[in-house]
GROMACS .gro file of C-alpha atoms in nm:
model
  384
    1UNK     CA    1   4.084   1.469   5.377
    2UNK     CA    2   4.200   1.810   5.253
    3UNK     CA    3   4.009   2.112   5.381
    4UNK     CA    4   3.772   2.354   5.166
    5UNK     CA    5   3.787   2.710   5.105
    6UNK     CA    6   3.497   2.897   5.136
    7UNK     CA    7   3.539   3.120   4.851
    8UNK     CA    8   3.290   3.381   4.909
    9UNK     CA    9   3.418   3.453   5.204
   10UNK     CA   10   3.746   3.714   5.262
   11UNK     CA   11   4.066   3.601   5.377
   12UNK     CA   12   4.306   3.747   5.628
   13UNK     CA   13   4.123   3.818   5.978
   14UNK     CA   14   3.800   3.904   5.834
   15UNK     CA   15   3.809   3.533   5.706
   16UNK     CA   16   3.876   3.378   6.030
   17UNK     CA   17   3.605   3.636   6.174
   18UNK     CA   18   3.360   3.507   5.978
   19UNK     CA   19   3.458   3.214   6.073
   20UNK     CA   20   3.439   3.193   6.427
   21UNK     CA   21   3.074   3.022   6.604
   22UNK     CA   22   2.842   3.353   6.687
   23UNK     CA   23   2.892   3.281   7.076
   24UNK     CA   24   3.241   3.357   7.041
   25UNK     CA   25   3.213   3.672   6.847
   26UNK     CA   26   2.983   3.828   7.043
   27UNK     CA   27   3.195   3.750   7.347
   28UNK     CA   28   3.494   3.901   7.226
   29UNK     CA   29   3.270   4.214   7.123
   30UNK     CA   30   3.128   4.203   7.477
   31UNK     CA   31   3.533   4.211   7.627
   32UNK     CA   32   3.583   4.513   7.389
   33UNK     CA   33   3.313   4.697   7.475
   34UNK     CA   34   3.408   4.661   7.868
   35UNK     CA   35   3.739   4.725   7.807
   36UNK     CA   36   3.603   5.075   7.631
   37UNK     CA   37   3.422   5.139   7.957
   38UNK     CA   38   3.703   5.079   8.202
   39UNK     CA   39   3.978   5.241   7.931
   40UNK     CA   40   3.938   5.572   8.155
   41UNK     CA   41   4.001   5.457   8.463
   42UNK     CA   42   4.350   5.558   8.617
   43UNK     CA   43   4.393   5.249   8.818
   44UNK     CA   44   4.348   5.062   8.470
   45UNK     CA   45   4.501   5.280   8.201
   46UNK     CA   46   4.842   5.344   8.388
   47UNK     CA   47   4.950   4.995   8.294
   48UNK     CA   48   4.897   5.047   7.942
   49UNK     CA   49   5.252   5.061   7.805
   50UNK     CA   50   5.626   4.903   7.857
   51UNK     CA   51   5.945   5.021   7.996
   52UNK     CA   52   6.199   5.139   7.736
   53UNK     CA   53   6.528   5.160   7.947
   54UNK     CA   54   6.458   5.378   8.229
   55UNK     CA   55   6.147   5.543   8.103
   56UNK     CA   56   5.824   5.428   8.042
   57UNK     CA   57   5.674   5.425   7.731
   58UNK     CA   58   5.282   5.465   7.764
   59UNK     CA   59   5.021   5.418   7.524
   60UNK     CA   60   4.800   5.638   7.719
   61UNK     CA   61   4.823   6.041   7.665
   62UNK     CA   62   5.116   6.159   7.925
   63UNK     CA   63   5.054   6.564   7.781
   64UNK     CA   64   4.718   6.594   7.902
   65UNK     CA   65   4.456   6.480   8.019
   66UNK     CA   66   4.347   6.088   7.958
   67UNK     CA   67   3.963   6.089   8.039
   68UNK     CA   68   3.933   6.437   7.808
   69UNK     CA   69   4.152   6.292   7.513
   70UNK     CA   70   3.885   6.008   7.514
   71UNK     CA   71   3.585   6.227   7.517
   72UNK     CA   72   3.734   6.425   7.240
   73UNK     CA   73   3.809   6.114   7.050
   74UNK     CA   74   3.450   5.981   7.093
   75UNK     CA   75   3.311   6.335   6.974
   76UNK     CA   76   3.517   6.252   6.649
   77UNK     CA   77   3.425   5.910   6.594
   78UNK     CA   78   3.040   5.967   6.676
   79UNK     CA   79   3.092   6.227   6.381
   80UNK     CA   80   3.266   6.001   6.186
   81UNK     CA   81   2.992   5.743   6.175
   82UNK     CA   82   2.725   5.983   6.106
   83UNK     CA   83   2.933   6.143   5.831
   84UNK     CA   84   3.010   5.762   5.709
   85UNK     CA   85   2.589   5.720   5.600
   86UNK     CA   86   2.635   6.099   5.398
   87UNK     CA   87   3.004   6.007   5.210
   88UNK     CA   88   3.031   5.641   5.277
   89UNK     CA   89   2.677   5.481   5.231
   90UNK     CA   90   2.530   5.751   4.976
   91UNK     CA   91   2.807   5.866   4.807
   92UNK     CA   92   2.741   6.220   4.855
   93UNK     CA   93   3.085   6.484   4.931
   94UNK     CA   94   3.005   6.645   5.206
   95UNK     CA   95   3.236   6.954   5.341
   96UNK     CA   96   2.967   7.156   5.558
   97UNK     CA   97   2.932   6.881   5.841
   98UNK     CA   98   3.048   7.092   6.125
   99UNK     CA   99   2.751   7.330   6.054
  100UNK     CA  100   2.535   7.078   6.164
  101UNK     CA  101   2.708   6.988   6.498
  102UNK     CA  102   2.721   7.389   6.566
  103UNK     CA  103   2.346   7.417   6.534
  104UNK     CA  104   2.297   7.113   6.769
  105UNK     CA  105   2.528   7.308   7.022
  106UNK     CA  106   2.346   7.618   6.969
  107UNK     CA  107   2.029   7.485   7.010
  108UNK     CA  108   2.108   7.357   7.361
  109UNK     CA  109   2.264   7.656   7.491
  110UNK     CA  110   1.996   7.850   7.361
  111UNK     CA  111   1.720   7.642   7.542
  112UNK     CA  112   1.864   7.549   7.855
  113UNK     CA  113   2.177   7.867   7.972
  114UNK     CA  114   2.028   8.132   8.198
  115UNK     CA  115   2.310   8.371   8.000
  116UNK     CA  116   2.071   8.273   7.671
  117UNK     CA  117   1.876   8.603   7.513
  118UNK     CA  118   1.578   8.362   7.524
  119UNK     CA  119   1.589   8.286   7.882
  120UNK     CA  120   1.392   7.948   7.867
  121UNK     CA  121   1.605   7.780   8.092
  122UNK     CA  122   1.517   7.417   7.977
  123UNK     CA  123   1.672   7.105   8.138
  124UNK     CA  124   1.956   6.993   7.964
  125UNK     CA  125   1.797   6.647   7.834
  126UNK     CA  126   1.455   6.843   7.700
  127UNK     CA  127   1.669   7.058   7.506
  128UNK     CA  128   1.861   6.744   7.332
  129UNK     CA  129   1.564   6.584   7.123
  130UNK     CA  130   1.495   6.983   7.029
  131UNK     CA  131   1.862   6.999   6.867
  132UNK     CA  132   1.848   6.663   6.688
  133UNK     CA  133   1.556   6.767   6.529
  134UNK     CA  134   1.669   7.104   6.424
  135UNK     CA  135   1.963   6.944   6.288
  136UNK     CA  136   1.786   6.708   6.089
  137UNK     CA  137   1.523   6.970   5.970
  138UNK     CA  138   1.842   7.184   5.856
  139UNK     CA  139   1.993   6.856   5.693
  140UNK     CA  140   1.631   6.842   5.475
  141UNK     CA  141   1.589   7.217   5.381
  142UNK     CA  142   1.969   7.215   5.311
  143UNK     CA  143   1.914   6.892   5.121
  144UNK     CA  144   1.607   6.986   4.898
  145UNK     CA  145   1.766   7.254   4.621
  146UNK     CA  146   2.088   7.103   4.654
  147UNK     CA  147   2.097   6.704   4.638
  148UNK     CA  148   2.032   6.775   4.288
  149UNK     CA  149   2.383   6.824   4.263
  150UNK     CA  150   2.640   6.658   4.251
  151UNK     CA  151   2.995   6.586   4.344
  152UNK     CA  152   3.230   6.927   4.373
  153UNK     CA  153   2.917   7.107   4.328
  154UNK     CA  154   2.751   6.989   4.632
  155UNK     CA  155   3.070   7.017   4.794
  156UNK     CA  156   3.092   7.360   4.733
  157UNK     CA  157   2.703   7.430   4.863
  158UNK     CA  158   2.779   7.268   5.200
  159UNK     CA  159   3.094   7.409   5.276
  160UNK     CA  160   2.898   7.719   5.202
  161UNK     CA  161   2.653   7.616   5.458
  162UNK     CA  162   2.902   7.516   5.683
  163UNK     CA  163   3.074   7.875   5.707
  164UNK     CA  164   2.779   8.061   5.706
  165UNK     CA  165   2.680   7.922   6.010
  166UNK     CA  166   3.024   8.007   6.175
  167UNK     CA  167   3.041   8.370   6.058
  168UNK     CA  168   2.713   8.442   6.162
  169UNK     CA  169   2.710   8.277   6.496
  170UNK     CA  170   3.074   8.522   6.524
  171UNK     CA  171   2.918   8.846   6.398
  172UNK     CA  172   2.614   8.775   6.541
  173UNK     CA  173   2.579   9.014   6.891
  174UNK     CA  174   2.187   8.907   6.976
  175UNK     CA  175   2.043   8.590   6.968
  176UNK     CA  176   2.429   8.390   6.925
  177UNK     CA  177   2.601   8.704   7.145
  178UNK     CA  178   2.877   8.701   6.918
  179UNK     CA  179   3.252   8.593   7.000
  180UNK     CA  180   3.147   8.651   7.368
  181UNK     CA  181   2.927   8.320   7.336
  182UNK     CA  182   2.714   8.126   7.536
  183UNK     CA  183   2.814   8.042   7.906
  184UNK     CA  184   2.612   7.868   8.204
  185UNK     CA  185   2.539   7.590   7.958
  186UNK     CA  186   2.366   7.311   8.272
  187UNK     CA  187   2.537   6.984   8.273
  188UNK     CA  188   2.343   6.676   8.188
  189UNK     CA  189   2.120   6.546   8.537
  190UNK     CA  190   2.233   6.238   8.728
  191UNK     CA  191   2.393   6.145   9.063
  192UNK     CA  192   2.668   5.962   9.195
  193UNK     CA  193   2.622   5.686   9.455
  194UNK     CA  194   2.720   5.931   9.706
  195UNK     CA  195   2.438   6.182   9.597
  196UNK     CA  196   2.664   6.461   9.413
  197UNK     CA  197   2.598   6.541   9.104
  198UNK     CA  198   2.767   6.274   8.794
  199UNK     CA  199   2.872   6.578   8.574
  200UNK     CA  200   3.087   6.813   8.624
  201UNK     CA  201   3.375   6.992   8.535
  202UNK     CA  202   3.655   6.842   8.738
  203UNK     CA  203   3.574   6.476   8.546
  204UNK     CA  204   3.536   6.428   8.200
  205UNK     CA  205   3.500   6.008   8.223
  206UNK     CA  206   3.090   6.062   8.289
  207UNK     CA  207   3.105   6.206   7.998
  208UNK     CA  208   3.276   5.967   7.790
  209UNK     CA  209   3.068   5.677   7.928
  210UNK     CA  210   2.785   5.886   7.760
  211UNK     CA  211   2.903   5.947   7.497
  212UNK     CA  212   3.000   5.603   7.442
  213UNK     CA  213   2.704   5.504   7.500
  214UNK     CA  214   2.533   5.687   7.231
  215UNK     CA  215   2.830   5.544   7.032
  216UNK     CA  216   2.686   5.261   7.045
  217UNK     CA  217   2.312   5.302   7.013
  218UNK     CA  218   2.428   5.503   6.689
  219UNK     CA  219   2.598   5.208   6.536
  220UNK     CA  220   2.371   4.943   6.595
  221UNK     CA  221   2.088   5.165   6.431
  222UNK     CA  222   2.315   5.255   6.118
  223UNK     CA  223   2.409   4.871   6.100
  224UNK     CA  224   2.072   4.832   6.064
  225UNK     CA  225   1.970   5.077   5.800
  226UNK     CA  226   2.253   5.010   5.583
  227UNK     CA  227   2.138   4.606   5.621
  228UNK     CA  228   1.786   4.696   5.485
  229UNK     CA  229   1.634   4.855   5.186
  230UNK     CA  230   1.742   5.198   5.249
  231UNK     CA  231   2.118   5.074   5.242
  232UNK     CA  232   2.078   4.886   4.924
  233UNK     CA  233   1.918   5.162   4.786
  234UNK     CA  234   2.190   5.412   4.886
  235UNK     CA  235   2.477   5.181   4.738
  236UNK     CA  236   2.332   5.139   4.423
  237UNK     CA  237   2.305   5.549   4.423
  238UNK     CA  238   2.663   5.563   4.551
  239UNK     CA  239   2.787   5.354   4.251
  240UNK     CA  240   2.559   5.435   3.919
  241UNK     CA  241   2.299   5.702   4.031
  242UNK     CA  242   2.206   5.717   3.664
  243UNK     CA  243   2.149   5.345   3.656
  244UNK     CA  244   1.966   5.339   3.951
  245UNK     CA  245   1.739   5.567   3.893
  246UNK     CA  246   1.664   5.355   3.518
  247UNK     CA  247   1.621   5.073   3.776
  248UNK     CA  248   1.355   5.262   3.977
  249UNK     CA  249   1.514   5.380   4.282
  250UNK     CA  250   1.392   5.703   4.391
  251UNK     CA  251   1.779   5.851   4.433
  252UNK     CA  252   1.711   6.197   4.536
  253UNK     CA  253   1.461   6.055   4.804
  254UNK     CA  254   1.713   5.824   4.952
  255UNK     CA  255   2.022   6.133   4.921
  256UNK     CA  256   1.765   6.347   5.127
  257UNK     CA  257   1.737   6.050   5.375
  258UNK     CA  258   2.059   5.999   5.448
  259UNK     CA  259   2.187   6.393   5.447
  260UNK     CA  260   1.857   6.404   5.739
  261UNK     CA  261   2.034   6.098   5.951
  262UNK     CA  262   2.414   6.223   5.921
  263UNK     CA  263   2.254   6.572   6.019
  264UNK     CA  264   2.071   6.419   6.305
  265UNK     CA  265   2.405   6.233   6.449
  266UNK     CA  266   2.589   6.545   6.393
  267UNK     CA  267   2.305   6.739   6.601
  268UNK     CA  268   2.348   6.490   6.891
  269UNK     CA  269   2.724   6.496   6.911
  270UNK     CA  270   2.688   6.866   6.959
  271UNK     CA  271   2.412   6.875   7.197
  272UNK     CA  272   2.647   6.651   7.411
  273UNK     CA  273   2.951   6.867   7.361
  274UNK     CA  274   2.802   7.163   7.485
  275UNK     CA  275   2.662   7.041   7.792
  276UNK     CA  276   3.045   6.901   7.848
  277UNK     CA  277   3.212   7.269   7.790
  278UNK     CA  278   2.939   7.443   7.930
  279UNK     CA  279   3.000   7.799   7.707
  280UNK     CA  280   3.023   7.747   7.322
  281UNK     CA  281   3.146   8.000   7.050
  282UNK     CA  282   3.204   7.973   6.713
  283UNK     CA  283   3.582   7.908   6.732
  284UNK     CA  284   3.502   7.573   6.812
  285UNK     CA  285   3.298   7.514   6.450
  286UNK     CA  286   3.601   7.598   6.228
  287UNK     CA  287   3.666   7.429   5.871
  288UNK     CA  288   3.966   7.278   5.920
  289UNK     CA  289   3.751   7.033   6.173
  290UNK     CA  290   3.479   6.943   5.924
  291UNK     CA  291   3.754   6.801   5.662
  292UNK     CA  292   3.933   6.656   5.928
  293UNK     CA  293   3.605   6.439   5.981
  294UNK     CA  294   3.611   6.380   5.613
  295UNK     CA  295   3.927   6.283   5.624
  296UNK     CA  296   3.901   6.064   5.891
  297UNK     CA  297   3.647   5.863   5.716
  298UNK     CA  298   3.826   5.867   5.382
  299UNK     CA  299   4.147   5.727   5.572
  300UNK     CA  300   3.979   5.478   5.772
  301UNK     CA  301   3.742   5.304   5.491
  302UNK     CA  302   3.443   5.524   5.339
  303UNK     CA  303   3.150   5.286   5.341
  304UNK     CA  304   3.248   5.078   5.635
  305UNK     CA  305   3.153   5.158   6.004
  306UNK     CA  306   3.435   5.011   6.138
  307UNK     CA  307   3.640   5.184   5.893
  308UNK     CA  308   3.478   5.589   6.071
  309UNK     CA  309   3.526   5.459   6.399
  310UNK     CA  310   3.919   5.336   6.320
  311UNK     CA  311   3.981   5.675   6.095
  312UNK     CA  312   3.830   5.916   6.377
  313UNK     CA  313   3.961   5.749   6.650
  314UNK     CA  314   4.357   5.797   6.439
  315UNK     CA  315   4.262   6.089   6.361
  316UNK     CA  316   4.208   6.281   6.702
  317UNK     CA  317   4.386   6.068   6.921
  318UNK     CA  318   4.735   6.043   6.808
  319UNK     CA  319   4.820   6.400   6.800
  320UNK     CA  320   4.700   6.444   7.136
  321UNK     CA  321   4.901   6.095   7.296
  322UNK     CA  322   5.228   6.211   7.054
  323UNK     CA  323   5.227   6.498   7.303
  324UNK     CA  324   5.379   6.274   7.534
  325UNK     CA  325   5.597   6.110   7.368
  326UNK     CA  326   5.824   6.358   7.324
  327UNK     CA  327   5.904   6.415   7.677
  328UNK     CA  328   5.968   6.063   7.689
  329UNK     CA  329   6.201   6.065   7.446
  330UNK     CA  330   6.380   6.402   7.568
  331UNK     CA  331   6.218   6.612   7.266
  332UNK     CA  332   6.020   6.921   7.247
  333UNK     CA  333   5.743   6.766   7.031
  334UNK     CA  334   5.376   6.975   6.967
  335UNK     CA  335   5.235   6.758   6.699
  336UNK     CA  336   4.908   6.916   6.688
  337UNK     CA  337   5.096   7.234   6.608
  338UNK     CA  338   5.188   7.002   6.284
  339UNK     CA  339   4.801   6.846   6.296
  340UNK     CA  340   4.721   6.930   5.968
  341UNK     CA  341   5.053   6.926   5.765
  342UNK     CA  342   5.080   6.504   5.948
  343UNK     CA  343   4.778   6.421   5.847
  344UNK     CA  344   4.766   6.597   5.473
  345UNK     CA  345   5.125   6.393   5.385
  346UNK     CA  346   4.928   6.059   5.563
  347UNK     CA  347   4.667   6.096   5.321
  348UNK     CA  348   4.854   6.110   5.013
  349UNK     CA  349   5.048   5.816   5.090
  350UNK     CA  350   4.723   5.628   5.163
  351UNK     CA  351   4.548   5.757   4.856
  352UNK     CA  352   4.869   5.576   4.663
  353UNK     CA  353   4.944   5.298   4.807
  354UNK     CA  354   4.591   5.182   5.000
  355UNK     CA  355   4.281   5.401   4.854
  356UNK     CA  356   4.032   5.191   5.004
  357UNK     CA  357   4.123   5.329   5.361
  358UNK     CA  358   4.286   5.099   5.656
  359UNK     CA  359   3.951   4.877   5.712
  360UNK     CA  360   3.776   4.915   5.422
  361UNK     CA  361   3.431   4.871   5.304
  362UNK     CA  362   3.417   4.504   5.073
  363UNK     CA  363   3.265   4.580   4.769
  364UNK     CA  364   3.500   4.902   4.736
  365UNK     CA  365   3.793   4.691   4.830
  366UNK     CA  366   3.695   4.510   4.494
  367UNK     CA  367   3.659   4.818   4.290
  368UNK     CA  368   3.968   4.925   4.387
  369UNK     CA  369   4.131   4.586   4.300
  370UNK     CA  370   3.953   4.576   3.978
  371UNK     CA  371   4.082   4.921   3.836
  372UNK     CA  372   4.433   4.820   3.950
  373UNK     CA  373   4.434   4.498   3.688
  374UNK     CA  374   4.280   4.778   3.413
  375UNK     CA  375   4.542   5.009   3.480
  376UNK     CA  376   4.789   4.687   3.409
  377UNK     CA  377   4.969   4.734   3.082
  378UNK     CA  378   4.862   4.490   2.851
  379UNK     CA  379   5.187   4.391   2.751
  380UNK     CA  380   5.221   4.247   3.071
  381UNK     CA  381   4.942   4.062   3.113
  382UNK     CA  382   5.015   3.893   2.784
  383UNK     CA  383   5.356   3.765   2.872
  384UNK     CA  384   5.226   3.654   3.183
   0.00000   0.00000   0.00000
């Protein structure tokens, strides 16, 4: 008896994925996500790596801290994946994302630091639901004039957006204070068994946990919308906005709908970054970090979730563990001194030889493949 081939259904690992009986995939998702959970733990994370001679070659970051690398990296995926429903799912080129996370920041320190001109002095976690919504308001008004445009156009509006919001928050001496910023920002609330507080400044793995944890909240909801209606709908605008809107899809509705979720994401990531540093300025909203994002989602796999979450993960965390490695290899190494000229030449090699990104989204897989056999000679293919 010879066995069948399920033709609809991809080869390589994503094949034998599919393939697997449900129990066992959600098992081995259950080990991963337990594995995330423990990954900062010192007692765990020390044995990550092999000995090369008489040093030992770690996989963890040796140059600084581990817990705060992974907090950092989660900040960049969690703005990956919202940045993933604006570029991947919708198709829209989005440069101005950091503006976003800066007014979720803002918002919070605003609310809840006693150094705040407003001196409300909210709790951290009533201030949080505040900045998603002002983020996602800001996403809509932003979103209203200029979703009628399209790509470098709209590219050029947002990173217009993006930078106002930076220069203002630096010349800015009231309400923003300027360069001096906003310190005292509180910590979020919880205790430890033994009745100090969860959050502080000496630890940064609380913080990861919760921002994992919203990680992970984020992606299941964002599975979900790009499963129903609203994903279909932003595909078809993503590939033939013209065609869909002969077809009846209400386009600009669905652009404004997923510029208001990306915005939303991007609100929350900041509202938890800020009550991690505890003083915000706006040297921490610059450019160069909202096209890293968009980089990071182009290099992992636009249109794929897994795809953000590989690309922003790459993206932040190996500059900060090749710190290390230099010292283990006896050479004075900085590479995020290099950050940007790495990850520029890393780009253009993937945008020649694998466009689709490292884990990339199916159907663009196939448009990918399919303009490779037009761009065949046809010479070729008629002596083949």
């Amino acid at each position: 008896m010879t066995a069948t081939v399920d033709k609809g259904r991809p080869a390589g690992f994503k094949g034998r994925w599919a393939a697997m009986p449900k129990q066992v995939r959600w098992a081995a998702l259950a080990a991963l996500v337990v594995l995330l959970y423990i990954l900062p733990n010192k007692w765990f994370y020390e044995y990550l790596g092999f000995p090369v001679g008489s040093e030992y070659f770690a996989f963890y970051t040796t140059g600084s801290d581990f817990a705060g690398v992974l907090f950092d990296t989660a900040v960049f995926v969690l703005l990956a994946v919202g940045l993933n429903v604006v570029v991947g799912f919708a198709g829209l080129l989005d440069l101005g994302y950091f503006g976003f996370y800066a007014l979720g920041a803002y918002t919070v320190a605003l609310l809840t630091s006693p150094e705040s001109r407003l001196g409300t002095e909210w709790p951290w976690l009533a201030a949080v639901p505040i900045a998603v919504m002002v983020a996602m308001i800001s996403g809509v008004i932003l979103g209203g004039p200029t979703l009628r445009l399209r790509g470098d156009y709209l590219a050029i509006v947002t990173l217009g957006f993006a930078e106002m919001i930076r220069l203002y928050a630096a010349r800015n001496d009231g309400v923003l204070q300027g360069q001096r910023g906003i310190p005292g920002i509180p910590h979020p609330p919880g205790t430890g068994s033994d009745g100090k507080a969860l959050f502080g400044v000496v630890d940064a793995r609380p913080y990861y946990w919760l921002l994992l944890t919203v990680i992970l909240v984020v992606i299941v909801l964002v599975r979900n919308l790009a499963n129903s209606r609203v994903g279909r709908a932003w595909v078809a605008t993503r590939e033939d906005e013209d065609a869909a809107e002969v077809m009846g899809v209400p386009t600009f509705k669905y652009k404004l709908w997923a510029f208001a979720i990306g915005a939303a994401v991007a609100g929350l990531t900041g509202a938890v970054f800020a009550g991690k540093q505890t003083f915000i300025n706006s040297d921490q909203f610059a450019l160069e970090s909202s096209i890293l994002v968009l980089a990071a989602v182009i290099l992992g796999g636009a249109g794929n979730i897994k795809g953000a979450i590989v690309g922003g993960a790459i993206t932040w965390y190996l500059p900060e563990w090749l710190r290390g490695v230099g010292d283990t290899v006896g050479v004075e190494f900085d590479a995020a001194e290099y950050r940007l000229l790495i990850f520029g030449l890393v780009i253009i090699v993937m945008m020649i030889f694998r466009p689709q990104g490292i884990v990339p989204n199916r159907r663009r897989a196939a448009e990918f493949a399919d303009r490779r056999q037009e761009a065949v000679p046809q010479e070729k293919v008629s002596s083949e």
